PDB file of C-alpha atoms and ligand atoms in Angstrom:
ATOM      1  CA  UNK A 538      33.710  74.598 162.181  1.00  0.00           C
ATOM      2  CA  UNK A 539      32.965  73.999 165.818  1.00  0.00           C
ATOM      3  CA  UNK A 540      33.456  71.817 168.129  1.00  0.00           C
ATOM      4  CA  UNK A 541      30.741  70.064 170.131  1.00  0.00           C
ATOM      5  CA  UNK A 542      31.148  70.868 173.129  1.00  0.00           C
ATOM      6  CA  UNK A 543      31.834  74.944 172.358  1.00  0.00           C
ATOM      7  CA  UNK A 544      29.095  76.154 174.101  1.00  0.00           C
ATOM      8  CA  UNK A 545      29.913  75.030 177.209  1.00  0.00           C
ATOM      9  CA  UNK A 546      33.664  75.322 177.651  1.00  0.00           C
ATOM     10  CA  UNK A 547      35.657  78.568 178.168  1.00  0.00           C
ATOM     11  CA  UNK A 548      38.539  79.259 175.249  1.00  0.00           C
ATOM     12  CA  UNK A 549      41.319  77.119 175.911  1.00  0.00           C
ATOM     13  CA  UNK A 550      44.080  79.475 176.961  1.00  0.00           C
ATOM     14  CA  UNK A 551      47.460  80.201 174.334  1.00  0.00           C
ATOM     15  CA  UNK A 552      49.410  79.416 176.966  1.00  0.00           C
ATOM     16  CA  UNK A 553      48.478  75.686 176.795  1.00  0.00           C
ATOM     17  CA  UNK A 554      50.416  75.294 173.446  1.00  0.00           C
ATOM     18  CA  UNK A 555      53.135  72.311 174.350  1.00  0.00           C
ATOM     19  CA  UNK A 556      56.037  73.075 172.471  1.00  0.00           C
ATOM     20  CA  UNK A 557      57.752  75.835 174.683  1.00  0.00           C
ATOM     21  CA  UNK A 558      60.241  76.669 172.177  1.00  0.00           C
ATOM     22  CA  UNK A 559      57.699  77.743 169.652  1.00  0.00           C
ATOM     23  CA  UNK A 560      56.858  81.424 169.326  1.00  0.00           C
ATOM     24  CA  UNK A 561      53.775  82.793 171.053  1.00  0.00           C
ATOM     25  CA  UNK A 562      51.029  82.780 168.252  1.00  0.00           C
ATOM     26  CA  UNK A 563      48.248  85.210 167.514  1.00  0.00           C
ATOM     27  CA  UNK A 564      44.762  84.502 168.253  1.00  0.00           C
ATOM     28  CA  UNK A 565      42.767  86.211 165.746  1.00  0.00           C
ATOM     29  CA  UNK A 566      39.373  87.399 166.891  1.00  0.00           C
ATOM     30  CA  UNK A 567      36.447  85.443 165.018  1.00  0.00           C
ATOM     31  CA  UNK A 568      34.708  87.409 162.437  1.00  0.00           C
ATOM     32  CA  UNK A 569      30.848  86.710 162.808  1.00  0.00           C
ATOM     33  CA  UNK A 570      27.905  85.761 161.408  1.00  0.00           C
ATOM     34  CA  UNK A 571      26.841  89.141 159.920  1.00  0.00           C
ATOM     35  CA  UNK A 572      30.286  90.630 158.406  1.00  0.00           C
ATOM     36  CA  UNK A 573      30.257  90.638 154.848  1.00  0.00           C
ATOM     37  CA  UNK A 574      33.503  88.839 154.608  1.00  0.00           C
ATOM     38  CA  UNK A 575      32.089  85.624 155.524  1.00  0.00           C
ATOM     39  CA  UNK A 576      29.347  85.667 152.393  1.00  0.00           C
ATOM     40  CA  UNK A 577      31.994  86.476 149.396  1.00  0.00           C
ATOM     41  CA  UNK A 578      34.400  84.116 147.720  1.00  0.00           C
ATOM     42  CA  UNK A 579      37.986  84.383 149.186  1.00  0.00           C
ATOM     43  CA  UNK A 580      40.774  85.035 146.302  1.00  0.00           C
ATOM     44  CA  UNK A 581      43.118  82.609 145.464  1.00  0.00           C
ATOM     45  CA  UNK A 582      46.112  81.824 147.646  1.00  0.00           C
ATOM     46  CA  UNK A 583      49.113  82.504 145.335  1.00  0.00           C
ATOM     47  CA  UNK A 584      52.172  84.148 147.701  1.00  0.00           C
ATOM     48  CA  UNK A 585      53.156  80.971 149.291  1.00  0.00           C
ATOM     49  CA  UNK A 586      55.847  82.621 151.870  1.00  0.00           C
ATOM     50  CA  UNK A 587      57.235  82.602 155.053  1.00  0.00           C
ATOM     51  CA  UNK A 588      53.909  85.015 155.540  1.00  0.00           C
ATOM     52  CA  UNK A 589      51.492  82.030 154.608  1.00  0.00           C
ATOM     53  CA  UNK A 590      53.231  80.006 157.228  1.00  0.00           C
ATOM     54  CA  UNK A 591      53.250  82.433 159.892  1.00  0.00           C
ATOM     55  CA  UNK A 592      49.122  82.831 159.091  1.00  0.00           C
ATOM     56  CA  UNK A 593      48.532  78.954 159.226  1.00  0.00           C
ATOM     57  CA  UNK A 594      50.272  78.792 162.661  1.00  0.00           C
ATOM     58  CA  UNK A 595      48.420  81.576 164.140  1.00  0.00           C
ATOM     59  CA  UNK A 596      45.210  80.160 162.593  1.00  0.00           C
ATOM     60  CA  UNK A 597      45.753  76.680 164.148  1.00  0.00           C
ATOM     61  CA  UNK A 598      45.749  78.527 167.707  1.00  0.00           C
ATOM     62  CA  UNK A 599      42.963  80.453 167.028  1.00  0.00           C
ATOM     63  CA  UNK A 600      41.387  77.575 166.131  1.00  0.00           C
ATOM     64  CA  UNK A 601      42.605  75.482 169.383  1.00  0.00           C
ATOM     65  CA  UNK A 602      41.462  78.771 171.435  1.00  0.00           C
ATOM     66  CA  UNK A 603      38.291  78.664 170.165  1.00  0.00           C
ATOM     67  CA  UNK A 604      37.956  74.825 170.463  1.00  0.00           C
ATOM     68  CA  UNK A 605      37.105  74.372 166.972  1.00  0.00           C
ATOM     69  CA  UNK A 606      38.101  71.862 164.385  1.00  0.00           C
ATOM     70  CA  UNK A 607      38.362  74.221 161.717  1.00  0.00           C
ATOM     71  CA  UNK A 608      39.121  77.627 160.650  1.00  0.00           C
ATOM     72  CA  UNK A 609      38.529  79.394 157.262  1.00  0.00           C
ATOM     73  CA  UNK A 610      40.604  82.727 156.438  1.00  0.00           C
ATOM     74  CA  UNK A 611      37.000  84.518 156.134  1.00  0.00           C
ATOM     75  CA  UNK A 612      36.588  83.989 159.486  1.00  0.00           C
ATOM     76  CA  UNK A 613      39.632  86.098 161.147  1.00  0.00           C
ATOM     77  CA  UNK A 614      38.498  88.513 158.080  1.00  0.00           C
ATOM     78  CA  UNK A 615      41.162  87.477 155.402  1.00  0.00           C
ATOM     79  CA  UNK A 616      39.207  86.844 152.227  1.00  0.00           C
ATOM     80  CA  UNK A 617      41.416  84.082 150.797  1.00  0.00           C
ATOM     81  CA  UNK A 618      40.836  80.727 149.504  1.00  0.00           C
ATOM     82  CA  UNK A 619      42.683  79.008 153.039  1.00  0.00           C
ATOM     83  CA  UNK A 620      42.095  76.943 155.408  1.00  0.00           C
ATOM     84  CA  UNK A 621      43.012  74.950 158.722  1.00  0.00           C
ATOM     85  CA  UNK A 622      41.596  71.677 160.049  1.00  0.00           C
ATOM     86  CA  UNK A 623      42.175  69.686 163.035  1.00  0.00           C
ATOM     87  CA  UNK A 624      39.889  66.683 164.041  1.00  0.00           C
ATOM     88  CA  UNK A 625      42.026  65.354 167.102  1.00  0.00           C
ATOM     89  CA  UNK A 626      41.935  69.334 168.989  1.00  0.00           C
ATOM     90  CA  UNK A 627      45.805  69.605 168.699  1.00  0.00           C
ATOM     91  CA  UNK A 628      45.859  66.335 169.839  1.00  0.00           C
ATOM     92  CA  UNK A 629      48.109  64.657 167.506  1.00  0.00           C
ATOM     93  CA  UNK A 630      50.502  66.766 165.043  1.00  0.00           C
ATOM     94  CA  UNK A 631      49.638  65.023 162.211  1.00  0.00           C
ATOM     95  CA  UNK A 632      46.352  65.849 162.282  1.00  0.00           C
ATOM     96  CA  UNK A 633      46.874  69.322 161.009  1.00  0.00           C
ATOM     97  CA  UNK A 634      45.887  70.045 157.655  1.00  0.00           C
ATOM     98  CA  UNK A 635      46.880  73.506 155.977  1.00  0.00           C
ATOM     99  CA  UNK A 636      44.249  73.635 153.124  1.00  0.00           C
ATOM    100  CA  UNK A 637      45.195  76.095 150.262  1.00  0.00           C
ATOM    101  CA  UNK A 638      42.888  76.380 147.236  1.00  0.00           C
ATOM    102  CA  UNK A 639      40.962  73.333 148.478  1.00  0.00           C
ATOM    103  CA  UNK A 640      38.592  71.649 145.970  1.00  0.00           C
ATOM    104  CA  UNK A 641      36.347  68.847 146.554  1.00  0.00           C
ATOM    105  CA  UNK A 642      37.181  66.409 143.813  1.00  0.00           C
ATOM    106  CA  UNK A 643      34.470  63.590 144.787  1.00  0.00           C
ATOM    107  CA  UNK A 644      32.113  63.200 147.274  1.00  0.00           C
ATOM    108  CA  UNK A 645      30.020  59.706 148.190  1.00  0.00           C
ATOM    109  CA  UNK A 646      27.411  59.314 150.660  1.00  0.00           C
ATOM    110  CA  UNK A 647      25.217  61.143 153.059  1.00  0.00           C
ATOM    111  CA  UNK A 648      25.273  62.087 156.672  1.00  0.00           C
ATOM    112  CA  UNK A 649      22.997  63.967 158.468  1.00  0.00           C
ATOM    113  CA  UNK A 650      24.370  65.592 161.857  1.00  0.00           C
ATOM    114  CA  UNK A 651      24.518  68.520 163.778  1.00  0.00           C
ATOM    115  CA  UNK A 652      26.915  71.323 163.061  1.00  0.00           C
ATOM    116  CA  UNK A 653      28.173  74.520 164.408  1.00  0.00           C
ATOM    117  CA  UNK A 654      30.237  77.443 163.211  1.00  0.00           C
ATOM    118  CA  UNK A 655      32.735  79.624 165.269  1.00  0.00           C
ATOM    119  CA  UNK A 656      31.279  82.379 163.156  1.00  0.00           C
ATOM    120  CA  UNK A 657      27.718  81.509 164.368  1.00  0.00           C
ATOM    121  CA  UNK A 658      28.584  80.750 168.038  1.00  0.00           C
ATOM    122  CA  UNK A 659      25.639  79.110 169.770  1.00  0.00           C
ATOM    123  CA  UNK A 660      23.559  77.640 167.365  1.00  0.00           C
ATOM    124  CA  UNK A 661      23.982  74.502 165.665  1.00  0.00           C
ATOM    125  CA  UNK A 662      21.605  72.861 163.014  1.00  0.00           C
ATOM    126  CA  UNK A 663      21.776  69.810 160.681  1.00  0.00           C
ATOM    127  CA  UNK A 664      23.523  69.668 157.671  1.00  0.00           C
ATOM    128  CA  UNK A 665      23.814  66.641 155.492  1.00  0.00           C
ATOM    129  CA  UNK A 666      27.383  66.168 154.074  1.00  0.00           C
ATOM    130  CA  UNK A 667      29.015  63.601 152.241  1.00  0.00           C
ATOM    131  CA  UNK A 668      30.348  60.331 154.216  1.00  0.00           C
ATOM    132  CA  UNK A 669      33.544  60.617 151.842  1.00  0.00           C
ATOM    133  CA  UNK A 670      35.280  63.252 150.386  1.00  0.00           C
ATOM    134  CA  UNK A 671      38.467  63.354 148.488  1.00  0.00           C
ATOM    135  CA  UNK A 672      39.924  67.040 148.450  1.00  0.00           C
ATOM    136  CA  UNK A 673      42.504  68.408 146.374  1.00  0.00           C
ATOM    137  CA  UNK A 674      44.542  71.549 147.711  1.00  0.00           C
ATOM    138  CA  UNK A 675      48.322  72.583 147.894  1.00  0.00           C
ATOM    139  CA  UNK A 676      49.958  72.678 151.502  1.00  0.00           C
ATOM    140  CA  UNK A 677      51.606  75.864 153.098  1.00  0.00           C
ATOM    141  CA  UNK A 678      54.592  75.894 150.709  1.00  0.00           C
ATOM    142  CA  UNK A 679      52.109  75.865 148.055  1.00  0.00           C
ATOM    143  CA  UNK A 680      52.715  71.797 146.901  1.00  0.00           C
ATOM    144  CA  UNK A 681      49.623  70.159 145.628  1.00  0.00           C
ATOM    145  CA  UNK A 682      48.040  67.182 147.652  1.00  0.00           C
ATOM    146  CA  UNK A 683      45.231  65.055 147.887  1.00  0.00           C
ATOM    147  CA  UNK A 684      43.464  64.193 150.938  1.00  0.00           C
ATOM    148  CA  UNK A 685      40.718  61.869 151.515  1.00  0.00           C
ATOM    149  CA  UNK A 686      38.057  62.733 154.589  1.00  0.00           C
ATOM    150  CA  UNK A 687      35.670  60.145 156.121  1.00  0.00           C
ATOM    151  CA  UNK A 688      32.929  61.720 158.557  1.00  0.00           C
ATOM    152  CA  UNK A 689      34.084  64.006 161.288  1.00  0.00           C
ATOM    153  CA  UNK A 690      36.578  64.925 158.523  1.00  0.00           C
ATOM    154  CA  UNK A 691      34.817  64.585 155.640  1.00  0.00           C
ATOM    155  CA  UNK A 692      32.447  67.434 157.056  1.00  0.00           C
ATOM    156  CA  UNK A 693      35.503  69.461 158.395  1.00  0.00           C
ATOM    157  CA  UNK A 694      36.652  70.029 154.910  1.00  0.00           C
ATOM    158  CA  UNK A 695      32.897  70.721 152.675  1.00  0.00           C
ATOM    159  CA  UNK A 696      32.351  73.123 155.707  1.00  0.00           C
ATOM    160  CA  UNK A 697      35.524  75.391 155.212  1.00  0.00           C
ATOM    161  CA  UNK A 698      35.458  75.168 151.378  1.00  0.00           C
ATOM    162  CA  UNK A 699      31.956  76.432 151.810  1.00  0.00           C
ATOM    163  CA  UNK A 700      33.491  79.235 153.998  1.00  0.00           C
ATOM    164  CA  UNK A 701      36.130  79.813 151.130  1.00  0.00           C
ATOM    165  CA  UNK A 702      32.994  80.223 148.175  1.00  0.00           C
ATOM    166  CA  UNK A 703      31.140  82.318 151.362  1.00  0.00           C
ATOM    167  CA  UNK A 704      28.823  79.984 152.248  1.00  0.00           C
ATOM    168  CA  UNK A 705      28.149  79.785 155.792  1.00  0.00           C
ATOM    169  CA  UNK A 706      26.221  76.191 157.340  1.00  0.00           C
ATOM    170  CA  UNK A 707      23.064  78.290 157.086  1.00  0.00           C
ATOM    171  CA  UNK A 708      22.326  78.180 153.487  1.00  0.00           C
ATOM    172  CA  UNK A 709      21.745  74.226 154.024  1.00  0.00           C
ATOM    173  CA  UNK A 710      19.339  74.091 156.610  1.00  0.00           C
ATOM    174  CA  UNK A 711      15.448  74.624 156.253  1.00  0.00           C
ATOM    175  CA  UNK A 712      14.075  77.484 156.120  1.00  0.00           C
ATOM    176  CA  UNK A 713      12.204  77.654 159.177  1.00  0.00           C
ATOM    177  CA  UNK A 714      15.370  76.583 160.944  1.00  0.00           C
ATOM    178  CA  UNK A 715      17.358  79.211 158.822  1.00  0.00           C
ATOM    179  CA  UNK A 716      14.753  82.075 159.900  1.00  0.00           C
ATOM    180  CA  UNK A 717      14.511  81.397 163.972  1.00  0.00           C
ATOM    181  CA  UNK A 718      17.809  81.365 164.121  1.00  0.00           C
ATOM    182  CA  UNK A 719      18.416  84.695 161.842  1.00  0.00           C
ATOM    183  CA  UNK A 720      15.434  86.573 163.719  1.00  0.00           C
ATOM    184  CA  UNK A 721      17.783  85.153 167.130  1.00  0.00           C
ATOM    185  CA  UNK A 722      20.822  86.961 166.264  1.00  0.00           C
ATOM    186  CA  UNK A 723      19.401  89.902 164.710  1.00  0.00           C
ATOM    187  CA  UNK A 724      17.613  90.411 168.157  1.00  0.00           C
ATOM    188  CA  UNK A 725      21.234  89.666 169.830  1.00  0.00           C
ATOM    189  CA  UNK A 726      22.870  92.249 167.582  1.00  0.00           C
ATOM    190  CA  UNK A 727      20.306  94.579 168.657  1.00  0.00           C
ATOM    191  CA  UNK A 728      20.889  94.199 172.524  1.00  0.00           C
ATOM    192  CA  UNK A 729      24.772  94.309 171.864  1.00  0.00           C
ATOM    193  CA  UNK A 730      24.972  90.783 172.595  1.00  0.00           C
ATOM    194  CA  UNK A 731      26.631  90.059 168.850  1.00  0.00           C
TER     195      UNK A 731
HETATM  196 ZN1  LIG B1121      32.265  77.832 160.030  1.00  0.00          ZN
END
């Protein structure tokens, strides 16, 4: 998922990452709107391995590089049911979340706001998600969790499961809203602007 201000910012640059000690990480190129790997369900996460760990790292600076608060393994074109979110932009550590086989497990309320995809850079539409969600998932080293989401959050995580069953934001606006901004992008692909 996007950040708000993505449009108008440049990609924060790798080299901004803090700890100096840490390895330089990978930033994946984002997959877009238009790839089939963003519109089929990823497969199940089952290797959890030094691998998996490696991959969440290097998503989490994609992520930061794109100034998004969350990434979906679809997106850097790895069809598999995982996931990174970060509401505070790197902000605070413990604001990463590694989501493995996420599940929604309840959902209460509604909220309607605007949303944006890294996959689907520069349009946003809006989406009505649940105030509260309670996810279920297993962390990097594959240990099963539950996380509860309010908001900001709460959206974070319905938007990257959708990712992970290949839903993209799309699918839940209007149709008319769905269509412009479809007929947009096909006329970007067209000019080799996509
Ligand atoms: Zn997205």
């Amino acid at each position: 998922m996007s950040d708000k201000s993505t449009s108008s910012k440049a990609p924060a640059a790798a080299a901004e990452t803090p700890q100096m000690s840490s390895p330089p990480r990978k930033i994946y190129p984002i997959v877009k709107y238009g790839d089939p790997v963003l519109e089929k369900p990823g497969a199940p996460v089952k290797n959890f391995d030094a691998e998996l760990e490696e991959l969440a790292e290097d998503m989490f600076a994609s992520m930061y590089a794109a100034q998004g608060v969350g990434l979906a393994a679809p997106q850097i074109g790895k069809s598999m049911r995982f996931a990174v979110v970060d509401v505070t932009g790197g902000k605070n550590p413990e604001g990463k979340i590694v989501l493995a086989n996420p599940e929604v497990t309840h959902a209460e309320g509604e909220v309607r706001e605007e949303e944006g995809c890294l996959s689907i850079p520069g349009f946003r539409g809006y989406v009505v998600r649940p105030q509260f969600v309670t996810v279920n998932a297993q962390n990097v080293k594959g240990e099963p969790f539950e996380i509860r989401g309010e908001n900001l959050l709460a959206r974070a995580f319905c938007h990257e499961i959708d990712h992970l069953n290949g839903i993209l934001f799309l699918q839940h606006l209007g149709m008319l809203k769905r269509d412009m901004i479809r007929r947009k992008i096909k006329k970007l692909r067209k000019q080799g602007e996509w």
